[in-house]
Structure formats: structure tokens, C-alpha cells
Coordinates of C-alpha atoms in Angstrom, one line a residue:
Chain A
M1 CA -12.2 -9.9 -25.2
S2 CA -11.4 -12.5 -22.6
A3 CA -13.7 -15.3 -21.3
L4 CA -14.2 -13.4 -18.1
S5 CA -15.7 -10.4 -19.9
E6 CA -18.6 -12.6 -20.9
L7 CA -19.1 -13.4 -17.2
Y8 CA -19.4 -9.8 -16.2
E9 CA -23.1 -10.1 -15.4
R10 CA -22.2 -12.8 -12.9
I11 CA -19.3 -10.9 -11.5
V12 CA -21.6 -7.9 -10.8
A13 CA -24.1 -10.2 -9.1
D14 CA -21.3 -11.7 -7.0
F15 CA -19.9 -8.3 -6.0
P16 CA -22.8 -6.1 -5.0
I17 CA -20.5 -3.2 -4.2
L18 CA -19.9 -2.9 -8.0
Q19 CA -23.5 -1.5 -8.2
R20 CA -22.6 1.4 -5.8
Q21 CA -22.6 5.0 -6.8
V22 CA -19.7 7.1 -5.6
H23 CA -20.2 10.9 -5.7
G24 CA -23.2 10.3 -8.0
R25 CA -21.3 8.1 -10.5
P26 CA -21.2 4.4 -10.9
L27 CA -18.1 3.1 -9.0
V28 CA -15.1 2.0 -11.0
Y29 CA -12.8 0.2 -8.5
L30 CA -9.2 0.4 -9.5
D31 CA -7.5 -0.2 -6.2
S32 CA -7.4 -4.0 -6.0
A33 CA -3.6 -4.0 -5.6
A34 CA -4.3 -2.4 -2.2
S35 CA -7.2 -4.6 -1.4
S36 CA -9.6 -6.6 -3.6
L37 CA -13.4 -6.5 -3.3
T38 CA -15.2 -9.4 -1.7
P39 CA -17.6 -11.7 -3.5
R40 CA -20.8 -13.0 -1.9
P41 CA -19.7 -16.6 -1.5
V42 CA -16.9 -15.4 0.8
V43 CA -19.2 -13.2 2.8
A44 CA -21.6 -16.2 3.0
A45 CA -18.9 -18.4 4.4
L46 CA -18.1 -15.8 7.1
V47 CA -21.8 -15.5 8.0
D48 CA -22.3 -19.2 8.0
F49 CA -19.4 -19.6 10.4
Y50 CA -20.5 -16.9 12.7
E51 CA -24.2 -17.9 12.7
Q52 CA -23.8 -21.7 12.8
H53 CA -20.4 -22.9 13.9
R54 CA -18.9 -20.1 16.0
A55 CA -16.5 -21.5 18.6
N56 CA -12.8 -21.7 19.2
V57 CA -10.7 -24.3 17.4
H58 CA -8.5 -27.2 18.6
R59 CA -9.2 -27.1 22.4
G60 CA -12.9 -27.7 22.8
L61 CA -14.5 -31.1 23.2
H62 CA -17.9 -29.8 22.3
Q63 CA -19.7 -30.1 19.0
L64 CA -19.3 -26.5 17.8
S65 CA -15.6 -26.5 18.5
A66 CA -15.2 -29.7 16.5
E67 CA -17.1 -28.1 13.6
A68 CA -15.0 -24.9 13.8
T69 CA -11.8 -27.0 13.9
D70 CA -12.9 -29.0 10.8
L71 CA -13.8 -25.9 8.9
F72 CA -10.5 -24.1 9.9
E73 CA -8.2 -27.1 9.2
G74 CA -10.2 -27.8 6.0
S75 CA -9.2 -24.3 4.9
R76 CA -5.5 -25.2 5.4
D77 CA -6.0 -28.2 3.2
R78 CA -7.8 -26.1 0.6
I79 CA -5.0 -23.5 0.5
A80 CA -2.3 -26.1 0.3
R81 CA -4.2 -27.5 -2.8
F82 CA -4.6 -24.0 -4.2
L83 CA -0.8 -23.5 -4.1
H84 CA 0.0 -27.0 -5.1
A85 CA 1.9 -27.4 -1.8
P86 CA 2.8 -31.0 -1.2
R87 CA 1.6 -31.0 2.5
R88 CA -0.9 -29.1 4.6
E89 CA 1.6 -28.6 7.4
Q90 CA 3.5 -26.2 5.0
I91 CA 0.7 -23.7 5.3
V92 CA 1.1 -21.3 8.3
F93 CA -1.6 -18.7 9.0
T94 CA -0.4 -15.2 9.9
R95 CA -1.9 -11.8 10.3
G96 CA -1.0 -10.8 6.8
C97 CA 1.7 -11.0 4.2
T98 CA 3.8 -8.5 6.1
S99 CA 3.6 -10.6 9.2
A100 CA 4.6 -13.7 7.2
I101 CA 7.7 -11.9 5.9
N102 CA 8.6 -10.7 9.4
L103 CA 8.2 -14.3 10.7
V104 CA 10.8 -15.5 8.2
A105 CA 13.1 -12.6 8.9
Q106 CA 13.0 -13.1 12.6
A107 CA 12.6 -16.8 13.0
W108 CA 14.6 -18.1 10.1
A109 CA 17.1 -15.4 9.2
R110 CA 17.9 -13.6 12.5
P111 CA 19.5 -16.6 14.3
R112 CA 21.5 -17.5 11.1
L113 CA 22.8 -14.1 10.0
G114 CA 25.9 -12.2 11.1
P115 CA 28.4 -9.6 10.0
G116 CA 29.7 -10.5 6.5
D117 CA 26.4 -12.0 5.5
V118 CA 24.2 -10.4 2.8
V119 CA 20.5 -10.3 2.3
V120 CA 19.5 -9.6 -1.3
L121 CA 16.3 -7.7 -2.3
S122 CA 15.4 -6.1 -5.6
E123 CA 14.9 -2.4 -6.2
L124 CA 11.2 -2.7 -6.7
E125 CA 10.2 -4.2 -3.3
H126 CA 7.3 -3.1 -1.2
H127 CA 8.2 -1.8 2.3
A128 CA 7.0 -5.0 3.8
N129 CA 9.8 -6.9 2.0
L130 CA 12.3 -4.2 2.7
V131 CA 12.0 -2.7 6.2
S132 CA 11.6 -6.3 7.7
W133 CA 15.1 -7.1 6.3
Q134 CA 16.6 -3.7 7.3
I135 CA 15.5 -4.6 10.9
V136 CA 17.1 -8.0 10.8
C137 CA 20.3 -6.5 9.3
R138 CA 20.5 -4.0 12.1
Q139 CA 20.0 -6.8 14.6
T140 CA 22.7 -9.1 13.1
G141 CA 25.2 -6.9 11.4
A142 CA 24.3 -8.4 8.0
K143 CA 24.2 -6.1 4.9
L144 CA 21.6 -5.5 2.2
R145 CA 22.4 -5.7 -1.5
Y146 CA 19.9 -4.9 -4.3
L147 CA 19.2 -6.5 -7.6
P148 CA 19.0 -3.4 -9.9
L149 CA 16.3 -2.6 -12.5
T150 CA 16.8 -1.9 -16.1
A151 CA 15.5 1.4 -17.6
E152 CA 12.2 -0.5 -18.6
G153 CA 11.6 -1.5 -15.0
H154 CA 12.6 -5.2 -15.3
W155 CA 15.2 -6.9 -13.1
D156 CA 18.6 -6.6 -14.7
L157 CA 19.3 -10.4 -14.9
T158 CA 22.8 -9.7 -16.3
E159 CA 23.7 -8.6 -12.7
L160 CA 22.3 -11.7 -11.1
A161 CA 25.6 -13.6 -10.6
R162 CA 27.3 -10.4 -9.3
V163 CA 24.6 -9.6 -6.8
I164 CA 23.7 -13.1 -5.6
R165 CA 27.1 -14.7 -4.8
D166 CA 28.6 -16.7 -2.0
D167 CA 28.2 -14.2 0.9
V168 CA 24.4 -14.1 0.3
K169 CA 22.3 -16.0 2.9
V170 CA 18.8 -14.8 2.0
V171 CA 17.1 -13.6 -1.2
A172 CA 13.7 -12.0 -0.9
V173 CA 11.9 -10.7 -4.0
A174 CA 8.4 -9.8 -5.2
H175 CA 6.6 -12.0 -7.8
I176 CA 4.8 -8.9 -9.1
S177 CA 5.7 -5.3 -8.2
N178 CA 2.8 -3.4 -6.7
V179 CA 3.9 -0.3 -8.7
L180 CA 5.4 -1.5 -11.9
G181 CA 3.0 -4.4 -12.4
G182 CA 5.4 -6.6 -14.3
L183 CA 5.5 -10.4 -13.7
N184 CA 9.1 -11.0 -12.5
P185 CA 11.2 -14.0 -13.5
V186 CA 11.5 -15.3 -10.0
E187 CA 12.5 -18.8 -11.1
A188 CA 15.9 -17.4 -12.3
V189 CA 16.4 -15.7 -9.0
V190 CA 15.4 -18.8 -6.9
A191 CA 17.8 -20.9 -9.0
Q192 CA 20.7 -18.4 -8.5
A193 CA 20.0 -18.2 -4.7
H194 CA 20.1 -22.0 -4.4
R195 CA 23.3 -22.1 -6.5
V196 CA 25.1 -20.1 -3.8
G197 CA 23.3 -21.9 -0.9
A198 CA 20.9 -19.0 0.0
V199 CA 17.3 -19.4 0.9
C200 CA 14.7 -17.6 -1.2
L201 CA 11.5 -15.9 -0.2
V202 CA 8.9 -14.8 -2.8
D203 CA 6.5 -12.0 -1.8
A204 CA 3.5 -13.2 -3.8
A205 CA 1.0 -10.6 -2.4
Q206 CA 0.2 -9.4 -6.0
S207 CA 0.3 -12.8 -7.7
V208 CA -1.5 -15.5 -5.7
G209 CA -5.1 -15.4 -6.7
H210 CA -4.3 -13.3 -9.7
L211 CA -2.6 -16.0 -11.8
P212 CA -1.8 -19.7 -11.3
V213 CA 0.9 -20.1 -8.7
D214 CA 2.5 -23.5 -8.1
V215 CA 4.9 -23.2 -5.2
Q216 CA 6.7 -26.4 -6.2
A217 CA 7.4 -25.0 -9.6
L218 CA 8.6 -21.7 -8.2
G219 CA 11.0 -23.7 -6.1
A220 CA 11.2 -20.9 -3.4
D221 CA 11.9 -21.8 0.2
F222 CA 9.1 -19.4 1.4
V223 CA 6.1 -17.9 -0.4
C224 CA 3.9 -15.4 1.3
F225 CA 0.7 -13.5 0.5
S226 CA -2.4 -11.8 1.9
S227 CA -6.0 -13.1 1.9
H228 CA -7.4 -9.6 1.3
K229 CA -5.7 -9.1 -2.1
M230 CA -7.3 -12.3 -3.5
C231 CA -11.0 -11.8 -2.6
G232 CA -10.6 -13.2 0.9
P233 CA -11.2 -11.5 4.2
T234 CA -8.8 -8.9 5.8
G235 CA -6.6 -9.8 8.7
L236 CA -5.1 -13.0 7.4
G237 CA -1.9 -13.9 5.6
V238 CA -0.3 -17.2 4.6
L239 CA 3.3 -18.3 4.8
Y240 CA 4.1 -21.4 2.7
G241 CA 7.5 -22.9 3.6
K242 CA 9.5 -25.9 2.7
L243 CA 9.0 -28.4 5.5
E244 CA 12.7 -28.7 6.5
R245 CA 12.9 -24.9 6.7
L246 CA 9.8 -24.6 8.9
E247 CA 10.9 -27.4 11.1
A248 CA 14.4 -25.8 11.6
M249 CA 12.8 -22.5 12.8
E250 CA 12.1 -21.6 16.4
P251 CA 8.7 -20.1 17.1
L252 CA 8.5 -16.3 17.2
E253 CA 5.5 -15.9 19.5
G254 CA 4.7 -17.9 22.6
G255 CA 1.2 -18.7 23.8
G256 CA -1.6 -21.1 23.7
D257 CA -1.9 -23.7 20.9
M258 CA 1.8 -23.6 19.9
I259 CA 3.0 -25.9 22.7
V260 CA 2.9 -29.6 23.6
H261 CA 3.8 -29.3 27.2
V262 CA 4.4 -26.4 29.5
D263 CA 6.3 -26.5 32.8
W264 CA 7.3 -23.8 35.2
E265 CA 10.7 -23.2 33.5
E266 CA 10.5 -24.9 30.1
S267 CA 8.1 -25.8 27.4
T268 CA 8.1 -28.0 24.3
W269 CA 6.8 -26.8 21.0
N270 CA 4.0 -28.1 19.0
Q271 CA 4.6 -29.4 15.4
V272 CA 4.7 -27.3 12.3
P273 CA 2.6 -25.3 11.5
Y274 CA 1.1 -24.9 15.0
K275 CA 4.3 -23.8 16.7
F276 CA 4.0 -20.6 14.6
E277 CA 0.3 -20.0 15.4
A278 CA 0.3 -18.9 19.1
G279 CA -3.1 -17.9 20.4
T280 CA -6.5 -18.1 18.7
P281 CA -5.9 -18.0 15.0
P282 CA -8.0 -15.9 12.5
I283 CA -10.6 -18.7 12.2
A284 CA -13.4 -17.0 10.3
E285 CA -10.8 -15.3 8.0
A286 CA -9.3 -18.7 7.1
I287 CA -12.7 -20.1 6.4
G288 CA -13.4 -17.1 4.2
L289 CA -10.2 -17.5 2.3
R290 CA -11.2 -21.1 1.6
A291 CA -14.3 -19.8 -0.1
A292 CA -12.2 -17.3 -2.0
C293 CA -10.0 -20.2 -3.3
D294 CA -13.1 -22.0 -4.4
Y295 CA -14.4 -18.9 -6.1
L296 CA -11.2 -18.1 -8.0
D297 CA -10.7 -21.7 -9.1
E298 CA -14.3 -21.8 -10.4
L299 CA -13.6 -18.8 -12.6
G300 CA -10.2 -20.2 -13.4
L301 CA -6.9 -18.5 -12.5
A302 CA -5.6 -18.7 -16.1
T303 CA -8.7 -16.9 -17.2
I304 CA -8.4 -14.3 -14.4
R305 CA -4.8 -13.6 -15.4
E306 CA -5.6 -13.3 -19.1
H307 CA -8.5 -10.9 -18.3
T308 CA -6.5 -8.8 -15.8
Q309 CA -3.4 -8.6 -18.1
A310 CA -5.5 -7.6 -21.1
L311 CA -7.1 -4.7 -19.1
T312 CA -3.8 -3.7 -17.5
E313 CA -2.0 -3.5 -20.9
A314 CA -5.0 -1.7 -22.5
A315 CA -4.8 0.9 -19.7
V316 CA -1.1 1.4 -20.2
L317 CA -1.6 2.0 -23.9
A318 CA -4.6 4.3 -23.5
L319 CA -2.9 6.4 -20.7
E320 CA 0.3 6.8 -22.6
E321 CA -1.6 8.2 -25.5
L322 CA -2.7 11.2 -23.4
P323 CA -0.3 14.1 -23.6
G324 CA 1.8 14.6 -20.5
V325 CA 0.8 11.2 -19.0
K326 CA 3.6 8.8 -18.2
V327 CA 3.2 5.2 -17.1
M328 CA 5.9 3.6 -14.9
G329 CA 7.3 0.2 -15.7
P330 CA 7.1 -2.2 -18.7
K331 CA 4.4 -2.0 -21.4
Q332 CA 3.9 -5.8 -21.7
G333 CA 3.7 -8.7 -19.3
R334 CA 1.8 -6.6 -16.7
V335 CA -0.8 -8.0 -14.4
G336 CA -2.7 -5.5 -12.2
P337 CA -1.0 -2.3 -11.2
V338 CA -0.5 0.8 -13.5
A339 CA 1.3 3.6 -11.8
F340 CA 1.3 6.9 -13.7
T341 CA 2.0 10.6 -13.5
V342 CA 0.2 13.5 -15.1
E343 CA 2.5 16.4 -16.0
G344 CA 1.9 19.5 -13.8
V345 CA -0.5 17.7 -11.5
H346 CA 0.4 16.1 -8.2
P347 CA -0.8 12.5 -7.8
H348 CA -3.0 13.4 -4.8
D349 CA -4.8 15.9 -6.9
V350 CA -5.2 13.3 -9.6
A351 CA -6.6 10.8 -7.1
T352 CA -9.0 13.4 -5.6
I353 CA -10.4 14.4 -9.0
L354 CA -10.7 10.7 -10.1
D355 CA -12.6 10.0 -7.0
G356 CA -15.0 12.8 -7.9
E357 CA -15.6 10.9 -11.1
G358 CA -16.3 7.7 -9.2
V359 CA -12.9 6.2 -10.1
A360 CA -11.1 4.8 -7.1
V361 CA -7.3 4.9 -7.4
R362 CA -4.5 5.2 -4.9
A363 CA -1.8 8.0 -4.8
G364 CA 1.5 8.2 -3.0
H365 CA 4.6 6.1 -3.0
H366 CA 2.5 2.9 -2.5
C367 CA 4.9 1.7 0.2
A368 CA 7.7 1.6 -2.3
Q369 CA 9.6 4.8 -1.4
P370 CA 13.1 3.7 -2.5
L371 CA 11.6 2.6 -5.9
H372 CA 10.1 6.0 -6.4
A373 CA 13.4 7.6 -5.5
R374 CA 15.0 5.3 -8.2
L375 CA 12.4 6.5 -10.7
G376 CA 13.1 10.1 -9.7
I377 CA 9.6 11.0 -8.7
P378 CA 8.1 11.5 -5.2
A379 CA 4.8 9.8 -5.9
T380 CA 2.5 8.4 -8.5
A381 CA -1.2 7.7 -9.0
R382 CA -1.9 4.0 -9.3
A383 CA -4.8 2.3 -11.0
S384 CA -4.9 -1.5 -10.5
F385 CA -7.0 -4.1 -12.3
Y386 CA -8.5 -7.4 -11.3
L387 CA -11.4 -9.8 -12.1
T388 CA -13.9 -7.1 -10.9
N389 CA -13.0 -4.8 -13.8
R390 CA -14.1 -4.7 -17.4
A391 CA -13.0 -2.9 -20.6
S392 CA -15.3 0.1 -20.0
D393 CA -13.4 0.8 -16.8
V394 CA -10.3 1.7 -18.8
D395 CA -12.4 4.2 -20.8
R396 CA -13.8 5.7 -17.5
L397 CA -10.2 6.0 -16.2
V398 CA -9.0 7.7 -19.3
A399 CA -12.0 10.1 -19.4
A400 CA -11.4 10.9 -15.7
V401 CA -7.7 11.6 -16.3
T402 CA -8.7 13.9 -19.1
T403 CA -11.0 15.7 -16.6
V404 CA -7.9 16.1 -14.3
Q405 CA -6.1 17.8 -17.2
K406 CA -9.1 20.1 -17.9
V407 CA -9.4 21.2 -14.2
F408 CA -5.6 21.9 -14.1
G409 CA -5.7 23.6 -17.6
H410 CA -3.1 21.3 -19.1
V411 CA -5.0 20.1 -22.1
R412 CA -3.2 21.2 -25.2
Chain B
M1 CA -17.8 18.0 -6.3
F2 CA -14.2 19.2 -6.7
A3 CA -15.3 22.7 -7.7
D4 CA -15.3 23.3 -3.9
L5 CA -11.7 22.1 -3.7
Y6 CA -10.0 23.4 -6.8
Q7 CA -11.1 27.0 -6.9
A8 CA -9.5 29.1 -9.6
I9 CA -7.5 31.1 -7.0
I10 CA -5.9 27.9 -5.6
L11 CA -4.9 26.7 -9.1
E12 CA -3.5 30.2 -9.8
H13 CA -1.3 30.1 -6.7
Y14 CA -0.3 26.5 -7.6
R15 CA 0.8 27.5 -11.1
N16 CA 2.4 30.8 -10.1
P17 CA 3.3 30.7 -6.4
S18 CA 4.4 33.8 -4.6
N19 CA 7.4 33.9 -2.3
V20 CA 9.3 30.9 -3.6
G21 CA 12.9 31.0 -2.4
L22 CA 15.0 31.2 0.7
V23 CA 15.4 34.1 3.2
E24 CA 19.2 34.2 3.7
D25 CA 20.1 34.2 7.4
G26 CA 16.5 33.9 8.4
L27 CA 14.7 31.6 10.7
Q28 CA 14.2 28.2 8.9
A29 CA 12.2 25.1 9.4
R30 CA 11.8 22.0 7.3
N31 CA 8.6 19.9 7.4
S32 CA 7.2 17.0 5.4
H33 CA 4.4 14.5 5.2
P34 CA 6.3 11.3 4.5
S35 CA 3.4 9.3 3.3
C36 CA 2.5 11.7 0.5
G37 CA 5.9 13.2 -0.2
D38 CA 4.8 16.9 0.5
K39 CA 7.9 18.8 1.6
V40 CA 8.6 22.4 2.6
L41 CA 11.5 24.5 3.7
L42 CA 10.0 27.7 5.2
S43 CA 12.2 30.6 6.0
L44 CA 11.4 34.1 7.3
R45 CA 12.9 37.2 8.7
L46 CA 11.7 38.7 12.0
D47 CA 12.3 42.4 12.6
G48 CA 11.4 42.5 16.3
Q49 CA 7.9 41.0 16.5
R50 CA 7.1 41.7 12.8
I51 CA 7.7 39.3 9.9
S52 CA 9.4 41.3 7.2
E53 CA 9.9 38.5 4.7
A54 CA 8.6 34.9 4.3
K55 CA 9.6 32.5 1.6
F56 CA 9.3 28.8 0.9
L57 CA 10.8 26.0 -1.2
G58 CA 8.2 23.3 -1.5
E59 CA 7.2 20.2 -3.3
G60 CA 3.8 18.7 -3.3
C61 CA 0.1 18.9 -4.4
S62 CA -1.8 21.9 -5.4
I63 CA -3.4 22.3 -2.0
S64 CA -0.2 22.3 0.0
Q65 CA 1.7 24.6 -2.4
A66 CA -1.2 27.1 -2.9
S67 CA -1.7 27.2 0.9
L68 CA 2.0 28.0 1.4
S69 CA 1.9 30.7 -1.3
M70 CA -1.2 32.3 0.3
M71 CA 0.2 32.0 3.8
T72 CA 3.5 33.6 3.0
E73 CA 1.6 36.5 1.3
A74 CA -0.7 36.9 4.3
V75 CA 1.9 36.9 7.1
T76 CA 4.4 39.2 5.5
G77 CA 4.3 42.5 7.4
Q78 CA 2.3 41.0 10.3
T79 CA 3.3 40.8 13.9
V80 CA 3.6 37.4 15.6
D81 CA 0.4 38.1 17.6
E82 CA -1.5 39.0 14.4
V83 CA -0.2 35.8 12.7
K84 CA -1.4 33.7 15.6
A85 CA -4.9 35.1 15.2
V86 CA -4.9 34.2 11.5
Y87 CA -3.5 30.7 12.3
Q88 CA -6.3 30.0 14.7
A89 CA -8.9 31.3 12.2
F90 CA -7.3 29.0 9.5
R91 CA -7.5 26.0 11.7
R92 CA -11.1 26.7 12.7
M93 CA -12.0 27.0 9.1
L94 CA -10.5 23.5 8.4
Y95 CA -12.5 22.1 11.3
G96 CA -15.5 23.1 9.2
E97 CA -16.4 26.4 10.9
E98 CA -17.5 29.3 8.7
P99 CA -14.3 31.2 7.7
N100 CA -13.4 34.6 9.1
E101 CA -13.0 36.4 5.8
E102 CA -11.5 39.5 7.4
L103 CA -8.6 37.6 8.9
L104 CA -8.2 35.0 6.2
G105 CA -8.6 36.9 2.9
D106 CA -7.8 34.7 -0.1
M107 CA -7.3 31.7 2.1
V108 CA -11.0 31.3 2.4
A109 CA -10.7 29.5 -0.9
L110 CA -9.3 26.6 1.1
H111 CA -12.5 26.3 3.1
G112 CA -13.6 23.5 0.7
V113 CA -10.7 21.3 1.9
S114 CA -12.5 20.8 5.2
K115 CA -14.9 18.5 3.3
F116 CA -12.0 16.3 2.2
P117 CA -10.5 14.9 5.5
A118 CA -7.7 13.2 3.6
R119 CA -6.6 16.5 2.1
V120 CA -6.6 18.6 5.3
P121 CA -3.0 17.8 6.1
C122 CA -2.0 19.2 2.7
A123 CA -3.6 22.6 3.5
T124 CA -2.0 22.7 7.0
L125 CA 1.5 21.7 6.1
G126 CA 2.7 25.3 5.7
W127 CA 0.9 26.6 8.8
E128 CA 2.2 23.7 10.9
T129 CA 5.7 24.7 9.9
L130 CA 5.1 28.3 10.7
A131 CA 3.6 27.4 14.0
L132 CA 6.7 25.4 14.9
L133 CA 9.0 28.3 13.9
L134 CA 7.0 30.9 15.8
Q135 CA 5.8 28.6 18.6
L136 CA 2.2 29.6 17.9
D137 CA 0.5 26.5 19.4
D138 CA -1.0 27.2 22.8
G139 CA -3.6 24.4 22.7
S140 CA -6.5 26.9 22.5
V141 CA -7.9 25.4 19.2
G142 CA -7.7 21.8 20.3
D143 CA -6.0 19.1 18.3
D144 CA -4.4 19.8 15.0
P145 CA -7.0 19.1 12.4
S146 CA -4.2 17.4 10.3
D147 CA -3.4 14.9 13.0
Q148 CA -4.2 11.9 10.9
P149 CA -2.2 9.9 8.5
C150 CA -2.2 11.2 5.0
G151 CA -1.7 9.4 1.7

């Protein structure tokens, strides 16, 4: 077993929620792909800010405001380092990953797209990286084109040159699908996008904090993710952008903090990243995310990935051994999500019975309705793994799915 | 805990639903809960004020499909006014009130759903659709218990 398994006692101590009982059973939390649990050091950072340094940032001349500013801007430095970004100015704080994608769609793409232009997505995208582009296409007359999937649920890279060609201005793809769980070869897509002069956005909501991500190595123009899927607080997302791209973008929202000078008729914008951060930013959340980066780095991102991948692949194998259970997506190279169906039982019924066994999973289309249509099923149940899980959680999941089959009388 | 929810009669209706199909030339309404993918096409024939036939084509979880099966059984042969009384009794039951067994019959098996707020919309999908079709809502039972996002 992985190095992280040996640290399970520590993990339990850091995540008190893991000692909770749900419906009289010890909790098995298998919904980290929706939102991860929060370790004590992150909660402590939030409490410390609220109890000792609580003030607004940037504007105040008083001591607390200076402390809050130092903590907040220090978080930007820390996140830049976490992503191996060359400069702190490349880190823009947003309300979430969705908000970061919409910022790129509206502030970068919208003024630059027109009829005849194409935005490329892949068939496995989350609605956040799909509807945002549908909106900008409707606004500009640009069209969407999709990179198709193979039968195993991988991107069909033989189609890459046909899909990403000269009419493509933007390519936006997920690093890891929140349904299929496979780690996508984004480097190949970024390279093809750049070959035809398109910019490339990587939706890294399921990968940052789950495995080592080096934005320079990825080479993408934009990378976005959410704090709450990597042990950080809710209400915060991050947009990393190449400096020349960010500098070429107009702000999307006007307000305080994003300006240098305001006149009756005209204003001048502040520098990157502040021109994108109108109003009071998510201060406590950014400070909490800094603590999450420290926590994840201390455990080691390579270790976390190895641990998560081992559990994910073990779950795929164990579920597929059950009669009538089908797992979506690839068998190997999976990190986190495992979407599955149980023959004769609707995913909502699966999730309700699992909940009764203390096993928290999600059911539905997981904000990937077109992908489910492509797979030919309306919905799936999804278990997702992270550093807060251990090998016995796979056993509890499998036992609970067996209970589902007993309740519905499908055990043969 | 799910013994309350998954009573044998519900699972029986889920496995072998009654009144699956389409009433040709009848009144029809489609409805769905987009976030969970539950869908229904409800069709019925009205002879004057009396429902002479009710059928459905549906896709979804055991609760939504069993509820549709039981509902179409219950309303066949009833007048619109009688159906309205059952509809109101059904909604009150899902608000957690003690069910009126005389009006609801087998549908009392769905009483347990009231303890699972996330699943209430599943149970009311069919009734919502029937209410649209027959304009049963007069506001007398308050907000729809399923007026919350599902899924």
C-alpha cells in the first residue's frame, strides 16, 4: 500500500469529520470530486485570520489592514509557487473555477471571436467548461467543435489535427474528467492548439491538489481550479494565465480595487491581477487555500496521487467484479472519480441506499449531461477518492453496493 | 433506515409497473426533473369529468416510477374533483402529515419519502404532471413540497 496509508492515523486526526457517524455507521466520504473535506490547519488559518487579523486588504493604513494584506498577498505568492507559475501576478482570485472559466470566455474570447471562428471542447467536459463557451458562441457567432472520445473513454487523439485546425481560436479541455476519472493528455492538445495559433485553457478542477501540476510544463495559456476541491475553503477559485494574455484582457467587472484613477467619465485600470479583482476579494478563503497548499505539499502531491490512483483503480476492479455493475471510463490511469451503474437500479436509489450505509456518493449527471448522452445513460452514481480515503473504504463501498442489489432483489 | 423508503410494494410497482403506455388521442403532458433525469409522458382520457384511462411512459428512479404506477391506478375511474382530493392528501403526506389511508390506498407506502427531502421531487413528479394536465392547483395546500432542486 501507498506511503499515505501509513499516515492514516494522522489524516484522521487532521480531518475530525472522518470520525463522524452517518445513519449510525462510520462515515465513508466518497464525494471529494464534488468537494473535498477540510483539514484542521486550514480551519486554523481561517480562525486565526478572523480572530487576529480581520480587516479589509489594500486600502487601509492601519495595522490590521496591513496584516490582512500581507496574509492575502502572501497567499498569492504561495499559490504561484504551488503551481510553479513564474510570477505572482499570474494568479487571479475568482469566486470559483466556473467563474475563472467565464472570465476567460468573456474577457479574453468574446472580443476576439466572430462568425467563422471555432471553440474546441472535448466530449467529457463539465458544464462549467461547456455552457460558458455556448454563451460566448451565441454572443459572437462562433461555433463549437468537440474532440471525440474513444470507446474506452479516452480522447481520440487520431482526430486531433482534424478537430483543432486553422479556424480554431480557443481550445478548452479538462485535465481530469469528473466522471470518467482518466488523466487526460492535455500536453498534446495544448501543442496542437498552439500549432494553429489558438489559445488553450485547462480546467484543472480535478487535478490541482490531487497530483503535481506544473503550469509551465503544461504550457496552457490559462489554467483554472477551485479551492474547495483541494482541501481549501469554499467560495474561491484561481485563474492562472500567461502574463501577455492577462495583460491583453479588459476587466470584466468594474468596482473598487481594480482601478488606478477614476474620473466622472473614464477610469484607468489597475495592473494584472488586480484589474480582474473588483471589490473586496475572498480574503479569508485565499488565506485558507495557502494553508491547504502547505498541507498538501507536506504530504507530497506525488504521494497523494499514488494513493488516490491506487484506491480509484482498486474500486474500479472491485465494482466491475459485481454482477450487473458497470464502471464508466478507462480501467487504468484514473485519479479520483469512479462513475458506475447498477443494472435495474436507478443511480438515485443507489445513492440513497449507500447513504444509509454511511457511504457518501453522488448520483445524477454530475454536470456532464452531454457526456452521459454520449455514454447512452441518463445518470450514474459516482464514488470519488482522495487523500481522506483508505483501502477499507473500497470494501465498504462494495459491501454497500451489494446491499443495494439485495434491497432491489438483483443478486443472482 | 431505507426500510421506510423502499417498501416491498414500491419495489413491486417499480419492477412491474401498471399502466405503462400511451392513451392515443388523449390529453398529454411531458414533465422532467432535469438534474436527475427523471422523465414522464403522462396521457389520459377524460369522459366528461371522469378519467377513464391513464397511462405513462417514464424513465427514472424507483420512487418516481412506482409513484406514477400507483397514481395511474388510483385515478382511473375517478372524477376530477375526486382526484383533486387525493392529490391534496398526497401532498399533505409528503409534508410529513399522517396519511389519509382511505384516500391514498397503496400510496401510503410513499409516506416514508417525506423523511428524505432530496427524494420528495421523485415522488411528486407524476402528481405534478397530472396537476398541470387537470389544473388541480388552487394554492390551498401551500407551496409544492417538491419545490427544491433535486439531484
